[in-house]
XYZ file of C-alpha atoms in Angstrom:
637
model
C -38.769 -97.543 249.480
C -42.679 -97.425 247.615
C -43.538 -99.395 244.678
C -44.038 -95.607 243.255
C -40.555 -94.529 244.276
C -39.002 -97.541 242.200
C -40.771 -97.366 239.466
C -39.797 -93.943 239.599
C -36.413 -94.208 240.135
C -35.925 -97.661 237.592
C -37.753 -95.554 234.840
C -36.136 -92.955 235.239
C -32.871 -94.912 235.209
C -33.528 -96.152 231.575
C -34.051 -93.363 229.980
C -31.369 -91.467 231.472
C -29.530 -94.426 229.999
C -31.365 -94.420 226.877
C -31.449 -90.576 226.933
C -28.068 -90.236 227.661
C -27.163 -93.004 224.543
C -29.289 -91.380 221.753
C -27.389 -87.932 222.986
C -24.009 -89.420 222.703
C -24.688 -90.964 219.339
C -26.086 -87.744 218.311
C -22.890 -85.415 219.281
C -20.437 -88.165 217.022
C -23.260 -88.207 214.226
C -23.252 -84.250 214.445
C -19.621 -83.571 214.637
C -18.567 -85.396 212.209
C -20.707 -84.604 210.039
C -20.072 -80.541 211.071
C -16.214 -81.605 210.123
C -17.537 -83.233 207.041
C -19.177 -80.240 205.935
C -16.403 -78.237 207.145
C -13.812 -80.436 204.566
C -16.361 -80.359 201.783
C -16.728 -76.949 202.119
C -13.005 -76.237 201.823
C -13.333 -79.081 198.603
C -14.874 -76.775 196.789
C -14.200 -73.750 197.929
C -10.406 -74.799 196.435
C -12.130 -76.379 193.216
C -14.380 -73.311 192.026
C -11.047 -70.881 192.304
C -9.335 -73.732 190.308
C -12.128 -73.769 186.822
C -11.639 -69.579 187.568
C -7.710 -69.749 186.857
C -7.787 -72.470 184.753
C -10.766 -70.363 182.466
C -9.012 -67.382 182.779
C -5.916 -69.572 181.550
C -7.994 -70.992 178.965
C -8.996 -68.158 177.733
C -5.226 -66.503 176.763
C -4.620 -70.177 174.564
C -7.959 -68.813 172.851
C -7.169 -65.521 172.821
C -3.881 -66.268 171.299
C -5.337 -68.769 168.772
C -8.005 -66.406 167.738
C -4.864 -64.377 167.185
C -2.399 -66.620 165.143
C -5.220 -68.210 163.149
C -8.165 -65.889 162.157
C -7.382 -62.259 163.376
C -4.283 -61.813 161.277
C -6.181 -63.288 158.189
C -6.733 -60.011 156.459
C -3.451 -58.493 156.139
C -1.877 -61.888 155.490
C -3.700 -63.232 152.206
C -0.038 -62.773 150.409
C 3.204 -64.692 150.902
C 5.466 -63.235 152.174
C 2.707 -60.559 153.034
C 2.465 -57.046 152.433
C 0.214 -55.265 155.190
C -1.064 -52.097 153.969
C -1.433 -49.275 156.652
C -4.680 -49.547 156.646
C -4.322 -53.600 157.388
C -1.782 -52.953 160.733
C -4.486 -50.393 161.709
C -7.267 -52.491 161.701
C -4.903 -55.081 163.341
C -4.127 -52.635 165.899
C -8.088 -51.885 166.514
C -9.336 -55.294 167.487
C -5.498 -56.022 170.059
C -6.715 -52.764 171.720
C -10.251 -53.773 171.981
C -8.975 -57.134 173.311
C -7.313 -55.440 176.165
C -9.602 -53.385 176.537
C -11.961 -56.763 177.263
C -8.918 -58.276 179.516
C -8.052 -56.303 182.884
C -5.436 -59.255 183.446
C -4.262 -58.442 179.749
C -0.255 -56.603 180.255
C 0.968 -56.943 176.558
C 0.423 -58.218 173.164
C 2.929 -58.558 170.868
C 2.368 -59.366 166.808
C 5.246 -59.002 164.686
C 4.857 -60.146 160.561
C 7.376 -60.423 158.663
C 6.625 -58.425 155.826
C 9.384 -58.087 152.293
C 10.338 -55.016 152.999
C 11.115 -55.514 156.934
C 9.281 -56.384 160.473
C 5.744 -54.644 161.064
C 4.695 -55.096 164.016
C 1.922 -54.401 167.054
C 1.793 -53.432 169.841
C -1.052 -52.876 173.166
C 0.816 -51.880 176.676
C -1.906 -51.568 179.655
C -0.067 -48.533 181.720
C -1.954 -48.001 184.670
C -6.023 -48.341 183.741
C -5.162 -47.282 179.850
C -4.600 -48.927 177.312
C -2.872 -48.008 174.290
C -1.642 -49.250 171.205
C 1.004 -49.111 168.807
C 2.063 -49.841 165.489
C 5.736 -50.304 163.115
C 7.149 -49.650 166.830
C 10.530 -50.515 167.167
C 11.371 -53.739 169.123
C 14.835 -54.669 170.658
C 14.833 -58.462 168.399
C 11.758 -58.412 164.813
C 12.517 -61.749 164.486
C 9.925 -63.914 165.064
C 11.503 -67.186 165.669
C 12.889 -65.933 168.573
C 9.396 -65.221 170.213
C 8.420 -68.487 169.135
C 11.570 -70.171 171.501
C 10.980 -67.683 174.254
C 10.151 -69.929 177.558
C 5.612 -69.345 177.575
C 4.552 -70.259 181.413
C 5.108 -68.041 184.464
C 7.863 -66.116 184.587
C 9.543 -63.684 186.257
C 8.779 -60.455 184.488
C 8.933 -59.153 181.114
C 8.539 -55.682 178.248
C 5.293 -54.589 178.947
C 5.033 -51.272 177.550
C 7.301 -48.573 176.317
C 6.665 -44.880 176.460
C 5.228 -42.853 173.392
C 7.547 -40.170 173.636
C 10.701 -43.064 173.984
C 10.146 -44.601 170.374
C 13.765 -44.073 169.210
C 15.137 -46.256 171.821
C 15.093 -50.234 170.958
C 15.003 -50.499 174.269
C 11.719 -51.286 176.178
C 11.044 -50.384 179.467
C 11.170 -53.773 182.336
C 9.073 -53.974 184.479
C 9.334 -56.645 187.652
C 6.698 -58.279 188.213
C 4.907 -62.196 187.907
C 3.918 -62.609 184.315
C 2.082 -65.650 182.824
C 4.049 -65.907 178.585
C 1.795 -67.340 175.510
C 3.034 -66.735 172.181
C 1.564 -68.647 168.906
C 2.749 -68.969 165.431
C 1.277 -66.542 162.630
C 0.063 -68.783 159.562
C -1.078 -67.200 155.872
C -3.745 -68.793 153.956
C -1.341 -71.134 152.250
C -0.169 -72.585 156.269
C 3.799 -71.094 156.578
C 3.992 -68.875 159.412
C 4.770 -65.392 158.878
C 5.079 -63.868 162.359
C 4.330 -64.372 165.769
C 2.224 -63.640 168.730
C 2.195 -63.381 172.126
C 0.276 -61.940 174.933
C 1.807 -61.437 178.523
C -0.830 -61.806 182.106
C -0.612 -60.229 184.947
C -0.314 -62.972 187.730
C -1.411 -60.698 190.703
C -4.026 -59.390 188.424
C -5.669 -63.055 187.259
C -5.759 -64.421 190.868
C -7.228 -60.672 192.753
C -10.249 -61.478 193.395
C -9.901 -65.156 194.372
C -11.118 -66.659 197.633
C -13.483 -63.656 198.978
C -16.262 -65.418 199.711
C -15.037 -66.791 203.081
C -12.937 -65.046 204.434
C -11.996 -68.345 207.472
C -10.465 -70.008 204.797
C -6.496 -69.373 203.887
C -6.329 -69.625 199.539
C -3.382 -69.466 198.128
C -1.527 -70.810 194.194
C 1.626 -72.230 194.351
C 4.638 -73.140 191.785
C 5.227 -77.253 191.939
C 8.130 -76.144 194.120
C 5.421 -75.144 196.498
C 6.212 -71.266 196.703
C 4.003 -69.182 197.286
C 3.185 -67.268 194.188
C -0.631 -66.116 195.925
C -1.982 -65.264 199.360
C -5.668 -64.440 200.025
C -5.410 -62.268 202.743
C -2.332 -60.248 204.389
C -0.178 -62.135 207.229
C -1.524 -59.330 209.353
C -5.202 -61.122 208.582
C -4.496 -64.838 207.787
C -6.162 -66.794 210.542
C -3.462 -69.279 210.277
C 0.429 -67.874 209.560
C 2.753 -68.639 207.151
C 6.816 -68.630 208.489
C 8.379 -69.080 205.078
C 7.683 -68.319 201.810
C 7.396 -72.358 200.665
C 4.128 -74.355 201.660
C 5.959 -77.560 201.846
C 8.272 -75.789 204.691
C 5.397 -74.592 206.619
C 3.044 -77.239 206.846
C 5.879 -80.560 206.594
C 4.425 -82.450 202.783
C 7.879 -83.559 201.360
C 6.568 -86.696 201.160
C 2.639 -86.595 200.790
C 3.192 -83.570 198.135
C 5.910 -85.527 195.886
C 3.382 -88.570 196.788
C 0.623 -86.694 195.249
C 2.200 -84.825 192.216
C 3.030 -88.697 191.187
C -0.813 -88.923 191.091
C -2.795 -88.477 187.749
C -5.657 -87.110 190.068
C -5.344 -83.415 190.160
C -7.464 -83.387 193.495
C -6.107 -83.783 197.182
C -7.986 -83.305 200.987
C -6.188 -84.062 202.773
C -5.948 -83.340 207.332
C -3.017 -82.011 208.980
C -2.632 -84.450 211.785
C -1.201 -82.472 214.465
C -1.653 -79.635 213.665
C -5.280 -78.408 213.613
C -6.033 -78.057 210.257
C -7.093 -79.514 207.111
C -5.727 -78.286 203.301
C -7.107 -78.981 199.758
C -5.090 -78.900 196.925
C -5.669 -78.765 192.602
C -3.604 -79.093 190.008
C -3.945 -76.542 187.158
C -1.448 -77.370 183.937
C -0.515 -74.050 182.240
C 1.245 -75.758 178.926
C -1.287 -79.006 178.402
C 2.064 -82.465 176.698
C 3.536 -81.118 178.200
C 6.554 -83.616 178.749
C 6.422 -84.319 182.880
C 10.547 -82.888 182.985
C 8.572 -79.645 181.460
C 5.202 -79.612 182.999
C 3.854 -75.958 184.425
C 1.340 -76.864 186.875
C -0.133 -73.722 188.948
C -1.573 -75.203 192.272
C -4.682 -73.512 194.340
C -5.345 -74.494 198.001
C -6.479 -73.246 200.697
C -6.418 -74.403 204.300
C -8.924 -74.076 206.907
C -8.797 -74.009 210.828
C -10.014 -76.852 213.046
C -10.625 -74.518 215.497
C -13.718 -72.778 214.227
C -15.484 -76.288 213.474
C -14.773 -77.217 216.659
C -15.938 -74.275 218.070
C -19.119 -75.065 216.196
C -19.458 -78.497 217.930
C -18.370 -77.201 221.594
C -21.805 -74.679 221.064
C -23.846 -77.695 219.653
C -22.260 -79.920 222.460
C -23.751 -77.567 224.960
C -26.492 -76.711 223.080
C -27.306 -80.678 222.828
C -26.497 -81.153 226.939
C -29.210 -78.272 227.894
C -31.796 -79.669 225.626
C -30.811 -83.622 227.551
C -31.231 -81.493 230.819
C -34.393 -79.739 229.977
C -35.468 -83.085 228.628
C -34.648 -85.513 231.781
C -36.059 -82.465 233.836
C -39.003 -82.469 231.761
C -39.413 -86.233 231.883
C -38.998 -86.375 235.925
C -41.930 -84.311 236.133
C -44.158 -86.439 233.546
C -42.761 -88.770 235.881
C -43.874 -87.220 239.176
C -46.909 -86.544 237.172
C -47.798 -89.779 236.136
C -46.583 -91.687 238.869
C -48.652 -89.454 241.310
C -52.052 -90.390 239.209
C -51.172 -94.451 239.051
C -49.969 -94.393 242.781
C -53.540 -92.421 244.223
C -56.009 -95.067 243.186
C -53.696 -98.156 244.587
C -53.660 -95.983 248.267
C -56.796 -95.107 247.741
C -57.172 -99.015 247.764
C -55.346 -99.181 250.194
C -57.328 -96.899 252.708
C -60.220 -98.759 251.433
C -58.810 -102.436 252.633
C -57.872 -101.054 255.580
C -60.852 -99.293 256.004
C -62.727 -102.768 255.693
C -60.422 -104.543 257.651
C -60.852 -102.214 260.859
C -65.246 -103.344 260.872
C -66.393 -100.234 258.791
C -69.122 -101.665 256.144
C -70.183 -98.374 254.080
C -66.724 -97.962 252.030
C -66.279 -97.191 248.322
C -63.503 -97.794 246.889
C -62.787 -95.736 243.546
C -64.426 -98.626 241.317
C -65.223 -95.959 238.348
C -62.293 -96.170 236.546
C -61.971 -98.644 233.163
C -58.105 -99.437 233.651
C -56.780 -101.957 235.167
C -57.424 -99.947 238.615
C -60.396 -99.946 238.874
C -61.016 -103.715 237.756
C -59.074 -104.207 240.515
C -61.633 -101.619 243.316
C -64.605 -103.795 241.816
C -62.494 -107.446 242.594
C -62.315 -105.960 245.929
C -65.657 -104.580 246.529
C -66.964 -107.894 245.430
C -64.487 -110.124 247.596
C -65.240 -106.954 250.429
C -68.907 -107.772 249.447
C -68.760 -112.105 249.915
C -66.490 -111.415 252.950
C -69.509 -109.255 254.645
C -72.625 -111.572 253.626
C -69.504 -114.516 255.145
C -70.141 -113.025 258.273
C -73.118 -112.316 257.419
C -74.456 -116.402 257.393
C -71.777 -116.383 259.205
C -73.879 -115.020 262.541
C -76.718 -115.986 261.306
C -75.981 -119.565 260.974
C -74.994 -119.256 264.884
C -78.061 -117.150 265.424
C -79.723 -120.322 263.670
C -78.380 -122.248 266.151
C -79.074 -120.340 269.203
C -82.559 -118.926 267.987
C -83.017 -122.902 267.393
C -81.984 -123.647 271.258
C -83.924 -120.484 272.916
C -86.665 -121.436 271.216
C -86.935 -125.440 272.323
C -86.456 -124.765 275.728
C -88.408 -120.647 275.105
C -91.259 -122.111 273.587
C -91.828 -125.181 275.715
C -91.800 -122.450 278.782
C -94.036 -120.112 277.284
C -96.611 -122.957 276.273
C -96.913 -123.708 279.829
C -97.498 -120.487 281.223
C -99.379 -119.549 277.682
C -102.392 -122.861 278.972
C -101.698 -122.077 283.013
C -102.403 -118.467 281.860
C -105.676 -119.296 279.748
C -106.961 -121.209 282.538
C -107.059 -118.839 285.037
C -107.572 -116.493 282.813
C -111.030 -118.857 282.278
C -111.422 -118.708 285.860
C -111.367 -115.045 286.658
C -113.868 -115.227 283.029
C -116.553 -117.189 285.456
C -116.182 -115.495 288.759
C -115.874 -112.398 287.357
C -113.314 -111.875 289.469
C -111.406 -108.810 289.365
C -108.214 -110.073 288.705
C -108.881 -110.785 284.980
C -107.179 -107.833 283.935
C -103.891 -108.949 285.168
C -104.302 -112.261 282.838
C -105.128 -110.434 280.420
C -102.245 -108.262 280.414
C -99.780 -111.325 280.716
C -100.792 -113.312 278.166
C -100.142 -109.919 276.486
C -96.797 -110.047 277.255
C -96.304 -113.895 275.959
C -97.867 -113.101 272.645
C -95.203 -110.001 272.475
C -92.183 -112.881 273.531
C -93.904 -115.344 271.285
C -93.408 -111.815 268.602
C -89.900 -111.801 270.013
C -88.970 -115.377 269.520
C -90.658 -115.042 265.720
C -88.430 -112.402 264.802
C -85.771 -113.956 265.691
C -86.227 -117.205 264.294
C -87.563 -115.322 260.783
C -83.466 -113.628 260.032
C -81.645 -116.592 261.637
C -83.328 -118.699 259.095
C -83.379 -117.453 255.482
C -86.048 -119.915 253.937
C -85.620 -120.439 250.201
C -88.661 -119.096 248.702
C -91.784 -120.924 247.907
C -92.089 -118.979 244.222
C -96.007 -118.423 242.761
C -97.594 -116.222 240.131
C -98.955 -113.656 242.205
C -101.370 -110.957 241.998
C -99.284 -107.609 243.374
C -102.576 -105.757 243.682
C -104.491 -108.792 245.990
C -100.943 -108.720 248.730
C -100.801 -104.885 249.311
C -104.282 -104.879 249.987
C -104.127 -107.914 252.273
C -101.448 -106.041 253.744
C -103.634 -102.753 253.857
C -106.471 -104.590 255.515
C -104.152 -106.404 258.321
C -103.469 -103.027 259.445
C -107.030 -101.848 259.216
C -108.019 -101.998 263.155
C -104.717 -99.230 264.045
C -105.664 -97.566 260.411
C -108.737 -97.178 262.080
C -108.135 -95.929 265.590
C -105.911 -93.225 263.880
C -108.226 -92.077 261.222
C -105.622 -92.649 258.775
C -106.610 -91.979 255.178
C -104.713 -94.521 252.854
C -104.804 -94.473 248.890
C -103.854 -97.602 246.297
C -103.218 -96.323 242.590
C -102.402 -98.599 239.920
C -102.312 -102.037 241.013
C -104.947 -103.320 239.559
C -103.188 -102.511 235.647
C -100.333 -104.662 236.713
C -99.222 -108.107 235.371
C -99.304 -111.081 237.554
C -95.029 -111.723 239.299
C -93.932 -114.678 240.084
C -92.568 -114.191 244.329
C -93.279 -116.371 247.932
C -96.663 -114.997 248.373
C -96.284 -114.952 252.968
C -92.599 -113.512 252.357
C -94.096 -110.186 250.473
C -96.954 -110.156 252.296
C -94.746 -110.002 254.869
C -92.569 -107.198 253.380
C -95.506 -105.109 252.951
C -97.584 -105.818 256.432
C -93.841 -104.798 257.897
C -93.512 -101.188 255.620
C -96.944 -100.029 256.010
C -96.982 -100.391 259.715
C -94.124 -98.261 259.859
C -96.275 -95.845 257.002
C -99.700 -96.051 260.301
C -97.333 -96.031 263.121
C -95.700 -92.851 261.247
C -98.867 -91.062 260.408
C -100.344 -88.809 263.005
C -103.842 -88.378 263.602
C -105.584 -87.857 260.853
C -102.503 -88.316 258.439
C -102.445 -89.622 254.866
C -100.431 -92.683 253.229
C -100.564 -92.892 249.344
C -99.425 -96.577 247.804
C -98.541 -95.997 244.025
C -97.922 -99.216 241.808
C -96.348 -98.409 238.115
C -94.122 -100.993 236.026
C -90.731 -100.291 234.983
C -87.844 -101.681 233.259
C -85.010 -102.969 236.035
C -82.086 -103.425 235.095
C -83.028 -104.334 231.500
C -85.901 -106.854 232.260
C -89.649 -106.003 233.173
C -90.251 -104.892 236.877
C -92.701 -103.207 238.482
C -92.326 -100.447 241.313
C -94.433 -99.630 244.760
C -94.048 -96.709 246.526
C -95.718 -95.755 249.807
C -95.127 -92.698 250.680
C -96.531 -90.779 254.201
C -97.060 -87.771 255.866
C -95.264 -88.509 259.402
C -91.871 -86.448 260.340
C -89.635 -88.586 257.360
C -86.272 -90.020 258.332
C -83.899 -88.466 260.039
C -80.949 -88.243 258.723
C -78.384 -89.460 260.648
C -79.899 -92.099 261.114
C -80.788 -92.355 257.352
C -77.561 -94.874 256.450
C -78.643 -97.331 259.587
C -82.600 -98.051 258.755
C -81.830 -101.201 257.373
C -79.487 -102.933 260.065
C -79.734 -105.238 262.535
C -81.632 -104.424 265.643
C -81.515 -101.095 265.137
C -84.344 -98.937 266.315
C -86.225 -95.589 267.563
C -89.150 -97.662 269.066
C -89.775 -98.244 273.137
C -90.580 -101.643 272.004
C -89.314 -104.392 269.179
C -86.148 -106.064 267.138
C -85.113 -103.979 264.911
C -85.020 -106.617 262.542
C -88.160 -106.350 260.805
C -86.523 -103.815 258.238
C -83.891 -106.270 257.645
C -86.062 -108.614 257.273
C -88.185 -106.584 254.305
C -84.362 -105.591 252.432
C -83.386 -109.637 252.286
C -86.519 -110.933 251.123
C -86.709 -108.110 248.573
C -83.091 -108.953 247.537
C -84.253 -112.543 247.537
C -86.288 -111.229 244.924
C -83.961 -109.342 242.927
C -85.311 -105.821 243.688
C -84.774 -102.764 245.812
C -85.885 -101.327 248.635
C -85.035 -97.657 250.037
C -86.011 -95.929 252.662
C -85.907 -91.785 252.365
C -87.535 -88.370 253.580
C -90.205 -86.674 251.151
C -89.400 -83.359 249.750
C -93.082 -81.975 251.094
C -92.755 -84.125 254.371
C -93.007 -87.775 255.414
C -91.677 -90.946 254.263
C -91.139 -92.307 250.840
C -90.356 -96.805 251.493
C -89.670 -97.929 246.602
C -90.174 -100.940 246.630
C -88.743 -102.696 242.972
C -89.804 -106.450 242.497
C -88.850 -107.579 238.359
C -91.202 -109.995 237.610
C -89.211 -113.320 237.390
C -86.368 -113.837 240.925
C -83.006 -115.003 239.901
C -81.958 -117.991 240.503
C -81.124 -117.921 244.366
C -78.539 -117.802 245.804
C -79.015 -118.352 249.873
C -78.482 -121.484 251.515
C -81.298 -122.454 254.192
C -78.697 -122.262 257.261
C -79.730 -124.118 260.857
C -83.257 -126.178 261.003
C -85.147 -125.933 263.891
C -86.254 -129.582 265.330
C -89.694 -130.314 264.587
C -89.878 -129.930 268.358
C -89.970 -126.513 267.162
C -92.576 -126.922 265.541
C -95.052 -128.080 267.971
C -93.926 -127.845 271.098
C -95.165 -129.851 273.654
C -96.650 -128.722 277.035
C -95.161 -129.478 280.442
C-alpha cells in the first residue's frame, strides 16, 4: 500500500471518528435543548395564562372591596342609612359603568338595609347589553343571607330579571358556571349596613386562553381534576380526552395528591410512556381559607412530544447532510493535499531512479522551502558527491593507469624520438630526400607526447600553487602563444579592460592553460580574417569581488545538440584530439572557485565566459596517484 494511501486512510479514519463523535454529541445536546425549550415554553405559557386568570380574580375582589368599603359611602352617611333616590341613582350609575367595563361580569347586586325597608341596586348583562335597576323586588331582601352564600366557583346564578316582569319575586335562573364573590357594606362608623355581590361568567373569563400556541392543549380544572375549560374543541385537540376528568385521562391520581399537598403551586413533568409533557399551576380563589375550605382553579397545559421529536428528527437529518457534506469535502481536501504533498516525493523518486540509471544532468525540485525542498537539495548534494566520488575514483584509476602507460610509453617514445633526431641530423647533412619523412615522424612523436600530457593532467589534479597574479599579463601571454596560428588565419584579436583589473590570487600555470585552451578553440573556430574580442570587467560573484573574462569569436557557434556535452571528458568534434581540453579548463576554474560556460552569441559565433573570484576558496580536491620519479625524467635505452 502506498504511503499516500496510508496517510489518506489514517487521516480520514481519525477525522471521520472525530466528526462522528462531535456530531453525536451535538445531536444529543441539541435534542435535549429542544426538549428543554419545549418544556420551558409550555411552563412559561401556562404561567402566563395562570397570571391572567389570577389577575382577573384579584380584579373582582378589588371591585367588591371598592363597592363595599368606599363606593357606597355617599349613600350610607347615616345609620340606619336613609339613601335617597338620587343617591341610589348615583350608585346605580357607578355599578353600570363597572359592568360595562368588565365583559366577564354577569351580575352585580347591592342590598342596603334602610329604615323603610331594604333598598336594592341590581345590574345584569343581557346578551351584549347591560341593564341596571333600582329598588327591584328580590327573593331574599336580607343582606345577611347574601353574606352567608358560599363564595368561589358555582354551577349557576340568577343573572337578571326581565323588565316586563318586575312584579315577580323569582328571577330567571340561568345554569352557567360562575365565580361568586360577596362582601359586607360598611357605614362611615364601621357598622354593617348591607351587602354587595358579583357573579362572573367563568366561560367569558377564560374564553381567550391559549390562543398564541395551537400545539399546546390548555385547560382549567377544579381541585378534583374535573375539566372546567378546554382551549379548543375535542375535534381540534392535538391530545384527545376520553373523560371529563384530567386524572382519569392521564392517570395522575398519586402525582396529583402529592402536588396539592406541597406549598409549591407549580408543576412541570414528563408523562412517561405517553409521549407528553404537562405543566400545572394553582390559583387560590379564597386566600386565607382553611385547607378543607380552600377553593382553587388548576390552570394547565399539555404538549405532545411528537412535535419536538419531529423537530429533533429534522435536525438529525440536517446534521447528517452536513456531516456527509463535510466528510465529502474533507475526503476531497485530503486527496488534493495528499496529491500535492506526494507529487514532489514522486519527482524525487524519479530523479533518484534516473541518477541510479547513470544520468548526470538530473534536476530535482529543490525550489521548495519545506522539508521536501530540504530533502531534494540534500539528495542533489548526495548525487553530486557520488558523481565526484566516482569521478575521483575514475581519476585515481586513470592516474594509476596513466602512470604505468607513461612509464612505458615515455621510455619507448624517448628512444624513438632520440633515434629520429639522429636520422634527421644524418639526412639533413646529406641533404637526403628522406629528411621530410623524419620531420613527419618527429611531429607524430610530439603529438603522442601531448596526448600523454593531457591524460596525466586530467587524471592527476594537482593542488593549486597560489600567488598574486596580473590577469592581463596572463591573457596577453596566452594570446602571444597562439600568435603563429592567429597570423596564419589573419584573425584580428582585440583586448579591452584587462589593464584596469586588480590582481587576483591563483595558479599562474593553470590559469595560463585555461586561457590558452579557450583562445585556441576561438582561433580554430574563427574564419579566415575573422575576429576575436576579449573583454574583462570586475563584478560581484556570490557576494565576493570577482572578474569576468568574455572571449567572443565570430565562428559558427555552439550547435544546440552538443551544448550540454562540450565539458564532458573525451568529447570532441575535431578529427584529432583527446577531448580533455575543456574538461581540464572547467576543473581548473572550479578549483579557483569560479565558473566557465560556452554558448552561442546572438549575433553569431561563440561566447566563452570565465568568472574568477579574486581569492579562491580552500582547496578540497585531493591529489591522486602521483607519478614515479622516473616519469619526470624517463631513462633512455
